[in-house]
CSV table of C-alpha atoms and ligand atoms in Angstrom, one decimal:
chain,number,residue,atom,x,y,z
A,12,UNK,CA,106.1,124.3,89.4
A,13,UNK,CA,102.4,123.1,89.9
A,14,UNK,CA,99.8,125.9,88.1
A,15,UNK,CA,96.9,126.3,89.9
A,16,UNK,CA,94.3,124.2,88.2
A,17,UNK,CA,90.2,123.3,88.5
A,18,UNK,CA,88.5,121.2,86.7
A,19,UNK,CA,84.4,120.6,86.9
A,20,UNK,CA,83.2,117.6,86.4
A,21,UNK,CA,80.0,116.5,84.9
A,22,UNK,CA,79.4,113.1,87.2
A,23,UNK,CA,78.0,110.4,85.5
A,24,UNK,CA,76.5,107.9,87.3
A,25,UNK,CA,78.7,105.4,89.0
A,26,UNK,CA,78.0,102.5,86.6
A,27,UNK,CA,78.4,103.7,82.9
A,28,UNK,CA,81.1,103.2,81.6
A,29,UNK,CA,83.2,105.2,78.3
A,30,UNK,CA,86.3,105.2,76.9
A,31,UNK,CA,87.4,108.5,77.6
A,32,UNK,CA,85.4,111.2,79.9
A,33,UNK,CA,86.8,114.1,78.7
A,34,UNK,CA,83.3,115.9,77.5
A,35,UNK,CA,82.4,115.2,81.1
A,36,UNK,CA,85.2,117.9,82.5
A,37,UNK,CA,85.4,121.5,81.8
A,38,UNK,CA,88.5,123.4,82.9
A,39,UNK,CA,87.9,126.6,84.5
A,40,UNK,CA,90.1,129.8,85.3
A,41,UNK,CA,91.4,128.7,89.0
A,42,UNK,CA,91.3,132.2,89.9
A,43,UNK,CA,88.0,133.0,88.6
A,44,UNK,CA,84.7,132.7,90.4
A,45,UNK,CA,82.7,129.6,89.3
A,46,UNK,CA,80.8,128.3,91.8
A,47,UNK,CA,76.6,129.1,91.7
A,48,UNK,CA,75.4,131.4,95.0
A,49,UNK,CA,73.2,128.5,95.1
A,50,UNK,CA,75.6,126.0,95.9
A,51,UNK,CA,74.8,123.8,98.8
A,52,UNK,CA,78.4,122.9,99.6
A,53,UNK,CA,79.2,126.7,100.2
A,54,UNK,CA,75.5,127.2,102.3
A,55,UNK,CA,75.5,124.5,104.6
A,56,UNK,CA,78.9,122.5,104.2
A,57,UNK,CA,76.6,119.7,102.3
A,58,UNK,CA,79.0,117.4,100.3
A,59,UNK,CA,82.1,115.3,100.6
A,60,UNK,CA,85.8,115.5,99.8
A,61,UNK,CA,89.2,114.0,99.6
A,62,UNK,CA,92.7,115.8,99.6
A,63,UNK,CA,95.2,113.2,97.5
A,64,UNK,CA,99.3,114.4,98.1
A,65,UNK,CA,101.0,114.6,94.8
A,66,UNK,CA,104.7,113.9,94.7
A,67,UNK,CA,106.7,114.9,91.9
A,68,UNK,CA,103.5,114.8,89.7
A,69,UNK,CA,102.4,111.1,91.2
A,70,UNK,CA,99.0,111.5,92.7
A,71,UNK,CA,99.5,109.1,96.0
A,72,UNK,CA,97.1,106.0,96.9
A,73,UNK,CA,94.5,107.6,94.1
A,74,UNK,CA,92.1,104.3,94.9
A,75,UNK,CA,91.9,104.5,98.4
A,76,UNK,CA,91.4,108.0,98.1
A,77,UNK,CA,88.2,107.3,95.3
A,78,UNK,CA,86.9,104.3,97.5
A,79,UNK,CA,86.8,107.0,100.5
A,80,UNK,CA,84.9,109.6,98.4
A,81,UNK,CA,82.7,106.7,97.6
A,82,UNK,CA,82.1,106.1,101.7
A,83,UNK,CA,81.4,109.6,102.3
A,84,UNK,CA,79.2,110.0,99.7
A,85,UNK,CA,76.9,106.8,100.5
A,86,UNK,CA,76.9,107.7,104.3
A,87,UNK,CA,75.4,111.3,102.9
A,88,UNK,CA,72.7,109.7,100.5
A,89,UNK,CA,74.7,111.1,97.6
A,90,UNK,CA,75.2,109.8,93.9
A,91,UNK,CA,78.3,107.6,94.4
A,92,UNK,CA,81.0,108.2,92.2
A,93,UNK,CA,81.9,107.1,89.2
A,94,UNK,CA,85.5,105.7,89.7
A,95,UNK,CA,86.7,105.6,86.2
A,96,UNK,CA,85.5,109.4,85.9
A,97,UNK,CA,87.0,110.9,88.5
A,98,UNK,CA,90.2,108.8,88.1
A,99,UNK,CA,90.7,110.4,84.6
A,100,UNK,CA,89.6,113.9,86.8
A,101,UNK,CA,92.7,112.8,88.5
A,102,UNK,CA,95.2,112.4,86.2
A,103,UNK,CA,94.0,115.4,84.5
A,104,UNK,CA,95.3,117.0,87.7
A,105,UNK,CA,98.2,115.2,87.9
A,106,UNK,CA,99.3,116.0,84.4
A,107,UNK,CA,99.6,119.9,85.5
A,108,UNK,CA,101.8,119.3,88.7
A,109,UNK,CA,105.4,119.9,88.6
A,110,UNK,CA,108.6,118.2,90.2
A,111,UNK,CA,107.9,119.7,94.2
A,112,UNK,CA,104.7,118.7,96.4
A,113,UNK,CA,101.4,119.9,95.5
A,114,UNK,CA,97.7,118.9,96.1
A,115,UNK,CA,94.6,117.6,94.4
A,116,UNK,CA,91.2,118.0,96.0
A,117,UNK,CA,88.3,116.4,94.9
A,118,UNK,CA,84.9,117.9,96.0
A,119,UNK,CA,81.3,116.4,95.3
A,120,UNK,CA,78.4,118.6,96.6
A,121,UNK,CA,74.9,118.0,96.9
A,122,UNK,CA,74.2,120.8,94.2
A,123,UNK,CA,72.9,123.8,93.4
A,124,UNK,CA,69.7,124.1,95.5
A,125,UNK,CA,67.0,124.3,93.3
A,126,UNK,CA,69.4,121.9,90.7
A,127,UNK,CA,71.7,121.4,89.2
A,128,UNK,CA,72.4,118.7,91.5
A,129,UNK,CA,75.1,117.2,92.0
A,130,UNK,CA,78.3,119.5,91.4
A,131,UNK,CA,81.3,118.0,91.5
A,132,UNK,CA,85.2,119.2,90.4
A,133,UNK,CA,88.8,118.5,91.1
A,134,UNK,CA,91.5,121.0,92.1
A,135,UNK,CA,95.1,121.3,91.9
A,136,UNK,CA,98.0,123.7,93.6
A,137,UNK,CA,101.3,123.7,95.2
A,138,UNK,CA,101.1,122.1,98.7
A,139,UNK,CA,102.7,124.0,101.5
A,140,UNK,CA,106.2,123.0,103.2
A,141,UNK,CA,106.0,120.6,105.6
A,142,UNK,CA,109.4,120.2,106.0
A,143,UNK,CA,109.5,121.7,109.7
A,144,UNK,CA,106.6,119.9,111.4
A,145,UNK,CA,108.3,116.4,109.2
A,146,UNK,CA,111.8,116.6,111.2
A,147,UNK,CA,111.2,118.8,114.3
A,148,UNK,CA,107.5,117.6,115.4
A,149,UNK,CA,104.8,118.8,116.7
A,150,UNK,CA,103.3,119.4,120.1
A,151,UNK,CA,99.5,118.5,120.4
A,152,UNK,CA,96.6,119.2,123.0
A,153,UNK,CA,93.7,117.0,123.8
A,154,UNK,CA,90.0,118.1,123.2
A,155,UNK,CA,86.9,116.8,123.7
A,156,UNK,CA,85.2,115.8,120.7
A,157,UNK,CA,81.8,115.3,122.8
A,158,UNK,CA,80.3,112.0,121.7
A,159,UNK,CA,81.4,108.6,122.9
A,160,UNK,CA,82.4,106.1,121.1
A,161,UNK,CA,78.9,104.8,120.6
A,162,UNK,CA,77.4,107.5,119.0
A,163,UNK,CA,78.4,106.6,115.1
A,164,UNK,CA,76.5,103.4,115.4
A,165,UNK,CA,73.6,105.1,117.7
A,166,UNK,CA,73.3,108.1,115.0
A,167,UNK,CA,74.4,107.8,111.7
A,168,UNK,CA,72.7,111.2,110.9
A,169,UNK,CA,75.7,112.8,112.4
A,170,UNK,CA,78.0,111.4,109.6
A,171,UNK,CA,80.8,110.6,111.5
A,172,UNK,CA,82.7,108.6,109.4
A,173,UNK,CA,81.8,110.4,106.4
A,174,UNK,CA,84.8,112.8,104.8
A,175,UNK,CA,82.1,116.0,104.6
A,176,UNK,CA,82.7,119.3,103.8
A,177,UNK,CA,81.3,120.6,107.3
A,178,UNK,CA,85.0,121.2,108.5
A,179,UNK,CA,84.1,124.3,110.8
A,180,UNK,CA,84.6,122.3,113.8
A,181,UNK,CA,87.7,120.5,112.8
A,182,UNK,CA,89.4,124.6,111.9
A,183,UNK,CA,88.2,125.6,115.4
A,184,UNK,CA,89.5,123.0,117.5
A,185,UNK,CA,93.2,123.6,115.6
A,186,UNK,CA,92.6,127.2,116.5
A,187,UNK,CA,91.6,125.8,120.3
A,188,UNK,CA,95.7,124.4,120.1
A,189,UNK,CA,97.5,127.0,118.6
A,190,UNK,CA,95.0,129.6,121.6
A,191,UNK,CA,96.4,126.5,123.8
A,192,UNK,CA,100.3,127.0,122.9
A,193,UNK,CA,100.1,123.9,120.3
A,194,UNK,CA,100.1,123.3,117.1
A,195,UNK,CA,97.5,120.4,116.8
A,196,UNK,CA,95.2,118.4,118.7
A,197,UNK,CA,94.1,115.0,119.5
A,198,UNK,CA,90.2,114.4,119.8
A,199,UNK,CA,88.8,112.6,122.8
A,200,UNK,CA,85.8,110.3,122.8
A,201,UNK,CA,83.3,111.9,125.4
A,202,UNK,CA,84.0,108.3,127.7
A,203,UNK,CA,87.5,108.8,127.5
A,204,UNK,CA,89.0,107.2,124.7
A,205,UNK,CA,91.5,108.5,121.5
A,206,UNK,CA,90.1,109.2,118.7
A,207,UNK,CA,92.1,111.2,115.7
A,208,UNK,CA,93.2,114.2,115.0
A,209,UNK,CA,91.2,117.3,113.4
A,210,UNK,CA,92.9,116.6,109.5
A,211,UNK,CA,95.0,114.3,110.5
A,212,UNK,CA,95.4,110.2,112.2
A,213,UNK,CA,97.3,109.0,115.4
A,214,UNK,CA,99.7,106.4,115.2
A,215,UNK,CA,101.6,105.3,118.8
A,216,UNK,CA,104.1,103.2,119.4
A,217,UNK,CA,104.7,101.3,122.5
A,218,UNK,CA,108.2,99.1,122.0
A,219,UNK,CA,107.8,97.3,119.1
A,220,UNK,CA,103.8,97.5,118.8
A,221,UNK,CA,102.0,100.3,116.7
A,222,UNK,CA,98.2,101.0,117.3
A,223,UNK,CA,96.0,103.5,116.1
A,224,UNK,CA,92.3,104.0,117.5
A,225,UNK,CA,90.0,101.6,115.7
A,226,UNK,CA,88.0,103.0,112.9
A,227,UNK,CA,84.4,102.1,114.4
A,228,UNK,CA,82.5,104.7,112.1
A,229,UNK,CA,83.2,107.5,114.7
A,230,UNK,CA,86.9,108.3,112.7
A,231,UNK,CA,87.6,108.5,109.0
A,232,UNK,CA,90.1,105.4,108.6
A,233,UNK,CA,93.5,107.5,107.2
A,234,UNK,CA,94.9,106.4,103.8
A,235,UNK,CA,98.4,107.6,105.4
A,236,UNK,CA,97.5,105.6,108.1
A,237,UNK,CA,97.0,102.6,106.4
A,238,UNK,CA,100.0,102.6,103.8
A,239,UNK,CA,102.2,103.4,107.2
A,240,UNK,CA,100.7,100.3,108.5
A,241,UNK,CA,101.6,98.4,105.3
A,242,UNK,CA,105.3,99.5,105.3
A,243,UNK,CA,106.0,98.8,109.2
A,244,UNK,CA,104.5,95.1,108.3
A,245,UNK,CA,107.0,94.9,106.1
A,246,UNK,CA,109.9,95.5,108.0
A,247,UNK,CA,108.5,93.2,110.4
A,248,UNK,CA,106.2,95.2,113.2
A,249,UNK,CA,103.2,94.2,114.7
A,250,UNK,CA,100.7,97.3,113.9
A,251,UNK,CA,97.0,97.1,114.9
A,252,UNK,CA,93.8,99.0,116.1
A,253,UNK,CA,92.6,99.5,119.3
A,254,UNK,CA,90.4,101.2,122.2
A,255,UNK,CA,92.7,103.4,123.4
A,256,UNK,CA,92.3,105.1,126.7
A,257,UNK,CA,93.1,108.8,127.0
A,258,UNK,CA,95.4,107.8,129.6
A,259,UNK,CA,97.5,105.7,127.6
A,260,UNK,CA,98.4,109.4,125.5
A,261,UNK,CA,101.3,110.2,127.6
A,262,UNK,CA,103.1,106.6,128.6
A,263,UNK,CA,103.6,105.9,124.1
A,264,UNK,CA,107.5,104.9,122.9
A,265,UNK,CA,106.6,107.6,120.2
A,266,UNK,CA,103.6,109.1,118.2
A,267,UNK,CA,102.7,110.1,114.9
A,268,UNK,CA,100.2,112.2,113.2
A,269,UNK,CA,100.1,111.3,109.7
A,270,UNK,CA,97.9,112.4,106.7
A,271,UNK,CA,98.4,112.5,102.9
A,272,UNK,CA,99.6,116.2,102.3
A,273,UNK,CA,101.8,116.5,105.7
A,274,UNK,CA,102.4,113.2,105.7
A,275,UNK,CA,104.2,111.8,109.5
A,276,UNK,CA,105.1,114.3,112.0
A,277,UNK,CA,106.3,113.3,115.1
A,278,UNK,CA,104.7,114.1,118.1
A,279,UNK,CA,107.0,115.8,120.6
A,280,UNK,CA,104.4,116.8,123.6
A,281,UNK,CA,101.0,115.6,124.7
A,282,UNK,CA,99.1,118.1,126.9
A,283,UNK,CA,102.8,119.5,127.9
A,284,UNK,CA,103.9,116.2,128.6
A,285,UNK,CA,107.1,115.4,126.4
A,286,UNK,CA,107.2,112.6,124.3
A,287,UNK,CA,110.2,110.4,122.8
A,288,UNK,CA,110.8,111.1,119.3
A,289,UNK,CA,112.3,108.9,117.3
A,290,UNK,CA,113.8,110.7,114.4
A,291,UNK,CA,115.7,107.7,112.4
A,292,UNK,CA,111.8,106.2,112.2
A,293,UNK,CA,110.1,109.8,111.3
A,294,UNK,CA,112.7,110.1,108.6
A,295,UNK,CA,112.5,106.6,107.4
A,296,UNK,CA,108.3,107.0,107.3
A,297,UNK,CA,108.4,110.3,105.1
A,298,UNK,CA,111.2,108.6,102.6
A,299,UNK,CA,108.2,106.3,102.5
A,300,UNK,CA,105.6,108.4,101.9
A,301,UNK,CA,107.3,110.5,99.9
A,302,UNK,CA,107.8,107.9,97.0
A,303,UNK,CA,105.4,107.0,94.6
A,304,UNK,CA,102.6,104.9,96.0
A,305,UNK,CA,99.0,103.7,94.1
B,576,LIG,N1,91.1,112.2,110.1
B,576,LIG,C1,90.6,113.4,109.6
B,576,LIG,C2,89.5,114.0,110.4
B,576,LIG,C3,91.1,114.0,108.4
B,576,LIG,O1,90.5,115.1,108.0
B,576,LIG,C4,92.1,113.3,107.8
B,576,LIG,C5,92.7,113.9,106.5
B,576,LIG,O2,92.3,114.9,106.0
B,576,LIG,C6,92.7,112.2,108.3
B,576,LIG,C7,92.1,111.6,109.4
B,576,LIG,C8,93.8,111.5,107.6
B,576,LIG,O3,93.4,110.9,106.4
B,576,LIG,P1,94.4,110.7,105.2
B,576,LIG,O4,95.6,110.0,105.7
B,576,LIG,O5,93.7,109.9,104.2
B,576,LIG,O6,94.8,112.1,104.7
């Protein structure tokens, strides 16, 4: 049974290097309040984060996870992270999650305003059952996410491919779905093309060709996504990234949504529009997923 568990961390900067950092954590009462009033990431939403799936105490695809953190946090002008650091952060985490599925978050914030700056920790705790959305799918709605897919590369203030904290928009567009019948939802570029979903990436299938939107700076590129993509390689598919029209949605084989604490759940209807769902694949993805990957 995973305790809940936090850990701050005093970040070091991202090139010195120690044997152990354990007088750079602090472990703090989960339950207890231990954030400043002054923190910027509770005031404006101003830092970056990462959720990691933990599987019978093995923290999943840690690296990709700290080379995301390390994206986000460069495409917000913040310290990047020290990798060694928060990897021990990590296993610190790990150490206090038990045999089921739980979660480790890792937060960096721009700081207390006035300083300290930055604040940074690492949370553990059980992760919710998936199990239903996993086998019996989901049924998704499209939004608008109102850009096109130029506007990453045209205005890199709006962070698009960072991981940030700012997630208000992401909660209200999953409230949008579930106000529209649904339990998810598939953002649309403002020209027309597929973009991801609010927490989660969209994998189709058409025959024996998977593609997921290209990750042009206007998506976060999924670590589920890409270990997915590594496992139907190996059993011989052709699985690539693409410009995907909105239209395309509805004509797929089969579709995922896929992200590291859910993991793959099939896609049963887009917009109302049933979808095939194959659930030999679904179940063979999760058996995936569900077993220890770095
Ligand atoms: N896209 C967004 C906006 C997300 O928030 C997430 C995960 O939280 C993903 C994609 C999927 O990323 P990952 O597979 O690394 O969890």
């Amino acid at each position: 049974m995973t305790r809940r568990f936090a850990l701050m961390i005093d970040p070091l900067a991202s090139d010195e290097t120690r044997e152990d950092y354990a007088d750079t954590f602090t472990q703090v009462d989960a339950a207890a309040p231990a954030l400043s009033v002054g923190e910027l990431s509770t005031q404006r939403g101003d830092g970056v984060f990462e959720s990691i799936g933990v599987v019978g105490g093995h923290a999943q695809e840690v690296v990709p996870h700290l080379e995301r953190l390390a994206h986000s946090a460069r495409l917000c002008d913040l310290p990047v992270p020290n990798q060694a650091q928060w990897r021990q952060a990590v296993e610190r985490a790990a150490e206090q999650c038990g045999s089921g599925e739980s979660v480790i978050k890792l937060i960096l914030s721009r700081g207390v305003e006035h300083g300290p700056t930055p604040t940074a920790w690492v949370t553990a705790a059980p992760a919710a059952d998936f199990t239903a959305p996993r086998r019996d799918g989901i049924r998704v709605v499209t939004l608008d996410r109102g850009y096109d897919l130029g506007a990453a590369e045209r205005a890199p203030w709006l962070l698009l491919g960072a991981k940030t904290l700012s997630y208000a928009v992401n909660m209200a567009a999953l409230r949008e779905a579930h106000r529209r019948g649904a339990d998810d939802a598939i953002f649309l570029s403002s020209d027309g093309f597929v973009l991801e979903a609010p927490t989660a990436s969209l994998i189709l299938r058409f025959g024996d060709r998977f593609v997921t939107p290209a990750p042009n700076g206007g998506i976060l590129h999924g670590t589920t996504q890409l270990s997915v993509y590594d496992h139907l390689a190996a059993r011989g598919f052709e699985a690539g990234y693409d410009r995907i029209p909105a239209s395309d949605l509805t004509g797929a084989d089969a579709a995922w949504l896929v992200s590291s604490v859910r993991l793959a759940a099939p896609i049963t209807a887009i917009d109302g529009v049933e979808l095939p769902v194959d659930a030999a694949l679904t179940a063979d993805l999760n058996e995936y997923l569900l077993s220890p990957r770095d």
